[in-house]
Amino acid sequence: MILLMKKYLHPFQIGDLVIPENIALAPMAGTSTCIYRTIAHEHGAAFGVTELVSARGIRFKQSVEISMRYLRIDPDHEGKTGIQLFGADPEDFSYAIPCILEDPRLSRVDVIDLNMGCPVSKVVKTGAGSSLMIDPRLAASIIEASVRAAEPYGKPVTVKFRSGWDEEDINAPEFAKMCIDSGAKALAIHARTQKQMYRGTADWEVIRKTKEAIAGTGVPLWGNGDVTDGASALAMLETTGCDGVMVGRAAQGNPWVFTEIREALQAGDPGAGRIVPDRKTRADVIRRHLRGLCDELGEKTGVKEMRSQIACYLKGQRGSADIKNRLMTAGTIEEVECLLQEYESIDD
């Protein structure tokens, strides 16, 4: 008797778009920049989504320029890419999406993604982000307007949302069906509620129920929440039946997680591909990340915004606490380089 191994690593298809493998970097403010999406792609992420961008901001300014630092893409180096928009007015999306897709710097983006899951108060209080999960009629209108706006350009619209507003209102399965009825071609669910923010444990059972609710539609589902390594990626796919894994906070300062996940999925083995980068490897990626930010934003802003990312790269690194603290006040590339050299010299 021949036993066939279940195939965990496979393409993820969004309408006519085929993403080569079902591993993605989640959109995260401050983290999923163009340079980091490129680094993540080189380590195994087949798909990445930009930081969230205000559709109203684009409409108000009648231009993408004010948001270009967040919208920037590099299709030749970062793999398949989505631009994520948030807002609470369908007309904002009707304006912003053509504005994006008619810009030659952005027209090669693969997907327009709608943020209906951000839990932070400054987004929620405007009626956007995860607050749309308690107003599905408005959410449907936004999706429908976005689909109409993106259709002439041949771009699919996808939606990322949460389990629900709170533990008493877990409505992800119903919300997912509404998204598909409104024209969404792929979905991503972060299996926490708005009230949880990023605390507690992701409820993968909600992902399983959501996948069951949309079975037969042909619309794929990314699972997001508590995927931290190859073993948890395999467990999510096995437990929930979702089509792909989307990695968020576990990827901050850790692009190697994508290599580990890819190896584990390919082998069907939770122990495959475990990677612990040495100090030089880690420092070299930090340098590359820093240079990319500085090229985009200038040295002063690039170094400042890299501080939080460096903290992620060095988290838990033996003997690095003092260096990490000093890196938090570094103001130039030269200062960062000196401290990285000091970090590399620590004797393991």
Short mmCIF file of C-alpha atoms in Angstrom, two decimals:
data_model
loop_
_atom_site.label_atom_id
_atom_site.label_comp_id
_atom_site.label_asym_id
_atom_site.label_seq_id
_atom_site.Cartn_x
_atom_site.Cartn_y
_atom_site.Cartn_z
CA MET A 1 0.00 0.00 0.00
CA ILE A 2 1.39 3.39 -1.01
CA LEU A 3 0.66 6.31 1.33
CA LEU A 4 0.52 9.71 -0.36
CA MET A 5 1.97 12.58 1.68
CA LYS A 6 -0.36 15.53 2.05
CA LYS A 7 0.93 18.50 0.08
CA TYR A 8 1.23 21.47 2.42
CA LEU A 9 3.36 23.69 0.15
CA HIS A 10 1.44 24.64 -2.96
CA PRO A 11 0.36 27.65 -5.06
CA PHE A 12 -2.22 30.11 -3.77
CA GLN A 13 -4.55 31.31 -6.52
CA ILE A 14 -6.43 34.62 -6.38
CA GLY A 15 -8.69 34.77 -9.41
CA ASP A 16 -6.33 34.55 -12.37
CA LEU A 17 -3.30 35.45 -10.23
CA VAL A 18 -1.14 32.53 -9.13
CA ILE A 19 1.14 33.08 -6.14
CA PRO A 20 3.81 30.36 -6.43
CA GLU A 21 3.63 29.26 -2.80
CA ASN A 22 1.19 29.67 0.07
CA ILE A 23 3.42 31.63 2.47
CA ALA A 24 2.87 35.36 3.05
CA LEU A 25 4.14 38.29 5.08
CA ALA A 26 1.25 40.04 6.81
CA PRO A 27 0.78 43.79 6.45
CA MET A 28 2.18 45.55 9.52
CA ALA A 29 2.63 49.27 10.07
CA GLY A 30 6.32 50.06 10.41
CA THR A 31 7.42 46.58 9.36
CA SER A 32 6.10 45.56 5.94
CA THR A 33 8.03 48.25 4.09
CA CYS A 34 9.24 47.69 0.55
CA ILE A 35 12.76 46.79 1.64
CA TYR A 36 11.56 44.33 4.27
CA ARG A 37 9.11 42.68 1.89
CA THR A 38 12.05 42.16 -0.46
CA ILE A 39 14.15 40.62 2.31
CA ALA A 40 11.25 38.40 3.37
CA HIS A 41 10.71 37.28 -0.21
CA GLU A 42 14.36 36.28 -0.55
CA HIS A 43 13.93 34.10 2.53
CA GLY A 44 10.76 32.37 1.36
CA ALA A 45 7.71 34.65 1.53
CA ALA A 46 5.90 34.36 -1.80
CA PHE A 47 3.50 37.23 -1.14
CA GLY A 48 3.57 40.44 0.87
CA VAL A 49 1.22 43.34 1.51
CA THR A 50 2.12 46.96 2.12
CA GLU A 51 1.50 48.89 5.28
CA LEU A 52 -2.06 50.19 5.49
CA VAL A 53 -2.72 53.38 3.50
CA SER A 54 -5.66 55.74 3.91
CA ALA A 55 -7.99 55.76 0.90
CA ARG A 56 -9.39 59.08 2.14
CA GLY A 57 -5.90 60.56 2.31
CA ILE A 58 -5.35 59.82 -1.37
CA ARG A 59 -8.75 61.21 -2.30
CA PHE A 60 -8.32 64.32 -0.15
CA LYS A 61 -4.92 65.11 -1.64
CA GLN A 62 -6.03 63.94 -5.11
CA SER A 63 -2.63 62.28 -5.37
CA VAL A 64 -0.65 59.27 -4.17
CA GLU A 65 2.41 61.39 -3.40
CA ILE A 66 1.72 61.96 0.28
CA SER A 67 1.39 58.18 0.76
CA MET A 68 4.11 57.04 -1.64
CA ARG A 69 6.52 55.97 1.10
CA TYR A 70 3.90 53.41 2.21
CA LEU A 71 2.68 52.51 -1.28
CA ARG A 72 6.10 51.91 -2.82
CA ILE A 73 6.52 48.52 -4.49
CA ASP A 74 9.36 46.72 -6.24
CA PRO A 75 7.77 43.99 -8.40
CA ASP A 76 11.11 42.84 -9.81
CA HIS A 77 12.48 41.90 -6.39
CA GLU A 78 9.73 41.39 -3.82
CA GLY A 79 7.52 38.78 -5.45
CA LYS A 80 3.75 39.07 -5.64
CA THR A 81 2.46 42.13 -3.82
CA GLY A 82 -0.73 43.71 -2.54
CA ILE A 83 -1.39 47.35 -1.67
CA GLN A 84 -3.58 47.64 1.40
CA LEU A 85 -6.12 50.43 1.81
CA PHE A 86 -8.29 51.35 4.79
CA GLY A 87 -11.24 53.68 5.15
CA ALA A 88 -14.95 53.93 5.85
CA ASP A 89 -16.37 55.64 2.74
CA PRO A 90 -16.89 53.67 -0.49
CA GLU A 91 -16.33 56.81 -2.54
CA ASP A 92 -12.81 57.15 -1.11
CA PHE A 93 -11.95 53.72 -2.52
CA SER A 94 -13.61 54.50 -5.85
CA TYR A 95 -11.20 57.43 -6.19
CA ALA A 96 -8.06 56.00 -4.60
CA ILE A 97 -7.86 52.70 -6.48
CA PRO A 98 -7.73 54.17 -10.03
CA CYS A 99 -5.33 56.83 -8.71
CA ILE A 100 -3.01 54.03 -7.58
CA LEU A 101 -3.40 51.78 -10.61
CA GLU A 102 -2.87 54.57 -13.12
CA ASP A 103 0.42 55.57 -11.50
CA PRO A 104 3.26 53.89 -13.45
CA ARG A 105 5.19 53.32 -10.22
CA LEU A 106 2.32 51.31 -8.75
CA SER A 107 0.45 49.85 -11.72
CA ARG A 108 2.25 46.50 -11.53
CA VAL A 109 0.87 45.70 -8.09
CA ASP A 110 -0.90 42.34 -8.11
CA VAL A 111 -3.71 42.85 -5.58
CA ILE A 112 -5.73 45.57 -3.90
CA ASP A 113 -6.25 44.49 -0.30
CA LEU A 114 -8.86 46.03 2.00
CA ASN A 115 -8.09 46.38 5.71
CA MET A 116 -11.12 45.42 7.76
CA GLY A 117 -9.14 44.07 10.70
CA CYS A 118 -6.92 46.80 12.16
CA PRO A 119 -7.83 47.03 15.87
CA VAL A 120 -6.03 50.25 16.87
CA SER A 121 -8.22 53.04 18.17
CA LYS A 122 -7.13 55.78 15.77
CA VAL A 123 -8.35 53.63 12.86
CA VAL A 124 -11.39 52.09 14.57
CA LYS A 125 -12.77 55.43 15.78
CA THR A 126 -13.07 56.59 12.15
CA GLY A 127 -15.31 53.62 11.36
CA ALA A 128 -12.52 51.83 9.47
CA GLY A 129 -10.49 48.70 10.20
CA SER A 130 -12.13 46.11 12.43
CA SER A 131 -15.07 48.40 13.20
CA LEU A 132 -16.39 47.38 9.77
CA MET A 133 -17.03 43.91 11.17
CA ILE A 134 -19.94 45.37 13.15
CA ASP A 135 -21.23 47.19 10.05
CA PRO A 136 -21.25 44.51 7.33
CA ARG A 137 -23.53 46.53 5.07
CA LEU A 138 -20.98 49.33 4.89
CA ALA A 139 -18.20 46.77 4.50
CA ALA A 140 -20.05 45.23 1.56
CA SER A 141 -20.47 48.65 -0.07
CA ILE A 142 -16.72 49.31 0.27
CA ILE A 143 -15.83 45.94 -1.26
CA GLU A 144 -18.28 46.40 -4.13
CA ALA A 145 -16.96 49.90 -4.87
CA SER A 146 -13.38 48.63 -4.76
CA VAL A 147 -14.13 45.73 -7.10
CA ARG A 148 -15.75 48.10 -9.60
CA ALA A 149 -12.77 50.45 -9.39
CA ALA A 150 -10.13 47.71 -9.78
CA GLU A 151 -11.89 45.60 -12.43
CA PRO A 152 -10.93 47.73 -15.48
CA TYR A 153 -7.28 47.27 -14.52
CA GLY A 154 -7.57 43.52 -14.08
CA LYS A 155 -6.67 43.57 -10.38
CA PRO A 156 -8.41 41.33 -7.84
CA VAL A 157 -9.65 42.72 -4.54
CA THR A 158 -8.97 40.84 -1.30
CA VAL A 159 -10.04 41.47 2.30
CA LYS A 160 -8.27 40.99 5.63
CA PHE A 161 -10.42 40.89 8.76
CA ARG A 162 -10.58 39.49 12.31
CA SER A 163 -12.57 36.86 14.15
CA GLY A 164 -15.06 39.49 15.23
CA TRP A 165 -15.47 42.51 17.47
CA ASP A 166 -15.35 40.64 20.79
CA GLU A 167 -15.97 37.17 22.23
CA GLU A 168 -19.73 37.72 22.12
CA ASP A 169 -19.68 38.68 18.44
CA ILE A 170 -17.56 36.16 16.51
CA ASN A 171 -18.94 36.68 13.02
CA ALA A 172 -15.98 35.82 10.77
CA PRO A 173 -17.75 32.98 8.87
CA GLU A 174 -20.72 35.18 7.98
CA PHE A 175 -18.46 38.15 7.24
CA ALA A 176 -16.37 35.98 4.91
CA LYS A 177 -19.43 34.93 2.92
CA MET A 178 -20.47 38.58 2.62
CA CYS A 179 -16.99 39.48 1.33
CA ILE A 180 -17.21 36.83 -1.37
CA ASP A 181 -20.76 37.82 -2.33
CA SER A 182 -19.45 41.39 -2.69
CA GLY A 183 -16.69 40.33 -5.09
CA ALA A 184 -13.59 39.58 -3.00
CA LYS A 185 -11.29 37.01 -4.62
CA ALA A 186 -9.30 36.00 -1.52
CA LEU A 187 -9.57 36.47 2.23
CA ALA A 188 -7.23 36.62 5.20
CA ILE A 189 -8.35 36.19 8.78
CA HIS A 190 -6.45 37.14 11.91
CA ALA A 191 -7.96 34.81 14.48
CA ARG A 192 -8.25 37.38 17.27
CA THR A 193 -11.05 39.82 18.04
CA GLN A 194 -10.75 43.60 18.01
CA LYS A 195 -10.95 43.63 21.80
CA GLN A 196 -8.03 41.20 22.04
CA MET A 197 -5.84 43.49 19.96
CA TYR A 198 -2.63 41.37 19.83
CA ARG A 199 -3.06 39.76 23.24
CA GLY A 200 -3.96 36.23 24.19
CA THR A 201 -4.16 33.23 21.90
CA ALA A 202 -5.42 33.18 18.33
CA ASP A 203 -8.53 31.01 18.01
CA TRP A 204 -7.78 28.74 15.09
CA GLU A 205 -11.21 27.15 15.43
CA VAL A 206 -12.63 30.35 13.95
CA ILE A 207 -10.36 29.92 10.93
CA ARG A 208 -11.62 26.35 10.52
CA LYS A 209 -15.25 27.44 10.70
CA THR A 210 -14.62 30.27 8.27
CA LYS A 211 -12.97 27.91 5.79
CA GLU A 212 -15.93 25.56 6.08
CA ALA A 213 -18.35 28.44 5.52
CA ILE A 214 -16.74 29.37 2.19
CA ALA A 215 -16.07 25.83 0.96
CA GLY A 216 -17.04 25.42 -2.66
CA THR A 217 -16.67 29.10 -3.56
CA GLY A 218 -13.16 28.70 -4.96
CA VAL A 219 -12.03 31.67 -2.87
CA PRO A 220 -8.86 30.90 -0.88
CA LEU A 221 -8.22 31.83 2.75
CA TRP A 222 -5.01 32.92 4.44
CA GLY A 223 -4.75 31.99 8.12
CA ASN A 224 -3.04 34.52 10.40
CA GLY A 225 -2.33 34.47 14.13
CA ASP A 226 0.26 32.59 16.21
CA VAL A 227 2.20 31.22 13.25
CA THR A 228 5.71 31.50 14.65
CA ASP A 229 7.71 28.69 13.03
CA GLY A 230 7.50 25.68 10.75
CA ALA A 231 5.71 23.52 13.30
CA SER A 232 2.93 26.06 13.93
CA ALA A 233 2.52 26.71 10.19
CA LEU A 234 2.00 23.00 9.58
CA ALA A 235 -0.36 22.78 12.54
CA MET A 236 -2.48 25.68 11.29
CA LEU A 237 -2.87 24.18 7.82
CA GLU A 238 -3.68 20.77 9.25
CA THR A 239 -6.06 22.01 11.95
CA THR A 240 -8.00 24.63 10.03
CA GLY A 241 -7.88 23.57 6.39
CA CYS A 242 -6.92 27.12 5.37
CA ASP A 243 -5.11 27.52 2.06
CA GLY A 244 -2.04 29.44 3.19
CA VAL A 245 -0.27 30.92 6.19
CA MET A 246 0.30 34.63 6.73
CA VAL A 247 3.00 35.54 9.26
CA GLY A 248 2.87 38.76 11.23
CA ARG A 249 4.75 39.60 14.43
CA ALA A 250 6.89 36.43 14.32
CA ALA A 251 8.45 37.83 11.13
CA GLN A 252 9.56 41.10 12.74
CA GLY A 253 13.35 41.03 12.73
CA ASN A 254 13.15 37.41 11.64
CA PRO A 255 12.98 36.83 7.86
CA TRP A 256 14.49 33.39 8.51
CA VAL A 257 11.08 32.25 9.74
CA PHE A 258 9.95 32.07 6.12
CA THR A 259 12.77 29.71 5.19
CA GLU A 260 11.89 27.49 8.14
CA ILE A 261 8.19 27.48 7.25
CA ARG A 262 8.90 26.71 3.62
CA GLU A 263 11.15 23.78 4.53
CA ALA A 264 8.62 22.42 7.01
CA LEU A 265 5.74 22.64 4.55
CA GLN A 266 7.76 21.13 1.75
CA ALA A 267 8.87 18.18 3.88
CA GLY A 268 5.61 17.85 5.82
CA ASP A 269 7.85 17.75 8.88
CA PRO A 270 7.49 20.24 11.77
CA GLY A 271 11.18 19.82 12.62
CA ALA A 272 12.53 20.59 9.16
CA GLY A 273 14.46 23.73 8.30
CA ARG A 274 15.13 25.12 11.77
CA ILE A 275 17.44 28.12 11.31
CA VAL A 276 19.46 30.02 13.91
CA PRO A 277 21.44 32.70 12.04
CA ASP A 278 24.89 33.57 13.35
CA ARG A 279 25.76 37.10 14.43
CA LYS A 280 27.31 38.15 11.12
CA THR A 281 24.33 36.89 9.12
CA ARG A 282 21.94 38.74 11.41
CA ALA A 283 24.02 41.95 11.32
CA ASP A 284 24.30 41.83 7.53
CA VAL A 285 20.52 41.65 7.14
CA ILE A 286 20.13 44.55 9.57
CA ARG A 287 22.59 46.56 7.45
CA ARG A 288 20.66 45.77 4.29
CA HIS A 289 17.36 46.67 5.91
CA LEU A 290 18.82 49.93 7.23
CA ARG A 291 20.30 50.93 3.88
CA GLY A 292 16.99 50.27 2.15
CA LEU A 293 15.08 52.48 4.59
CA CYS A 294 17.68 55.24 4.33
CA ASP A 295 17.59 55.11 0.54
CA GLU A 296 13.82 55.64 0.69
CA LEU A 297 13.52 58.07 3.59
CA GLY A 298 16.91 59.72 3.99
CA GLU A 299 19.46 58.91 6.67
CA LYS A 300 17.91 60.76 9.60
CA THR A 301 14.40 59.31 9.20
CA GLY A 302 15.63 55.91 8.03
CA VAL A 303 17.87 55.40 11.06
CA LYS A 304 15.14 56.60 13.43
CA GLU A 305 12.51 54.27 11.96
CA MET A 306 14.94 51.36 11.91
CA ARG A 307 15.36 51.46 15.69
CA SER A 308 12.20 49.46 16.41
CA GLN A 309 13.17 46.93 13.77
CA ILE A 310 16.67 46.51 15.23
CA ALA A 311 15.07 45.82 18.60
CA CYS A 312 13.20 42.94 16.96
CA TYR A 313 16.32 41.58 15.26
CA LEU A 314 18.27 41.57 18.54
CA LYS A 315 15.47 40.40 20.84
CA GLY A 316 16.70 37.51 22.95
CA GLN A 317 20.24 37.70 21.61
CA ARG A 318 22.70 36.86 24.35
CA GLY A 319 24.87 39.75 25.48
CA SER A 320 23.14 42.29 23.23
CA ALA A 321 20.99 44.20 25.75
CA ASP A 322 23.43 47.08 26.20
CA ILE A 323 24.15 47.35 22.48
CA LYS A 324 20.43 47.28 21.72
CA ASN A 325 19.83 50.11 24.18
CA ARG A 326 22.55 52.21 22.56
CA LEU A 327 21.21 51.45 19.10
CA MET A 328 17.90 52.99 20.20
CA THR A 329 19.62 56.39 20.35
CA ALA A 330 21.84 56.04 17.26
CA GLY A 331 21.26 58.82 14.76
CA THR A 332 23.51 57.95 11.82
CA ILE A 333 24.38 54.94 9.69
CA GLU A 334 27.94 55.20 10.98
CA GLU A 335 26.80 54.95 14.60
CA VAL A 336 24.67 51.91 13.82
CA GLU A 337 27.57 50.28 11.95
CA CYS A 338 29.93 50.72 14.90
CA LEU A 339 27.43 49.12 17.24
CA LEU A 340 26.77 46.25 14.82
CA GLN A 341 30.48 45.56 14.67
CA GLU A 342 30.52 45.46 18.46
CA TYR A 343 27.57 43.05 18.40
CA GLU A 344 29.36 40.78 15.91
CA SER A 345 32.42 40.63 18.16
CA ILE A 346 30.56 39.17 21.13
CA ASP A 347 31.97 35.72 21.87
CA ASP A 348 29.35 33.00 21.70
#
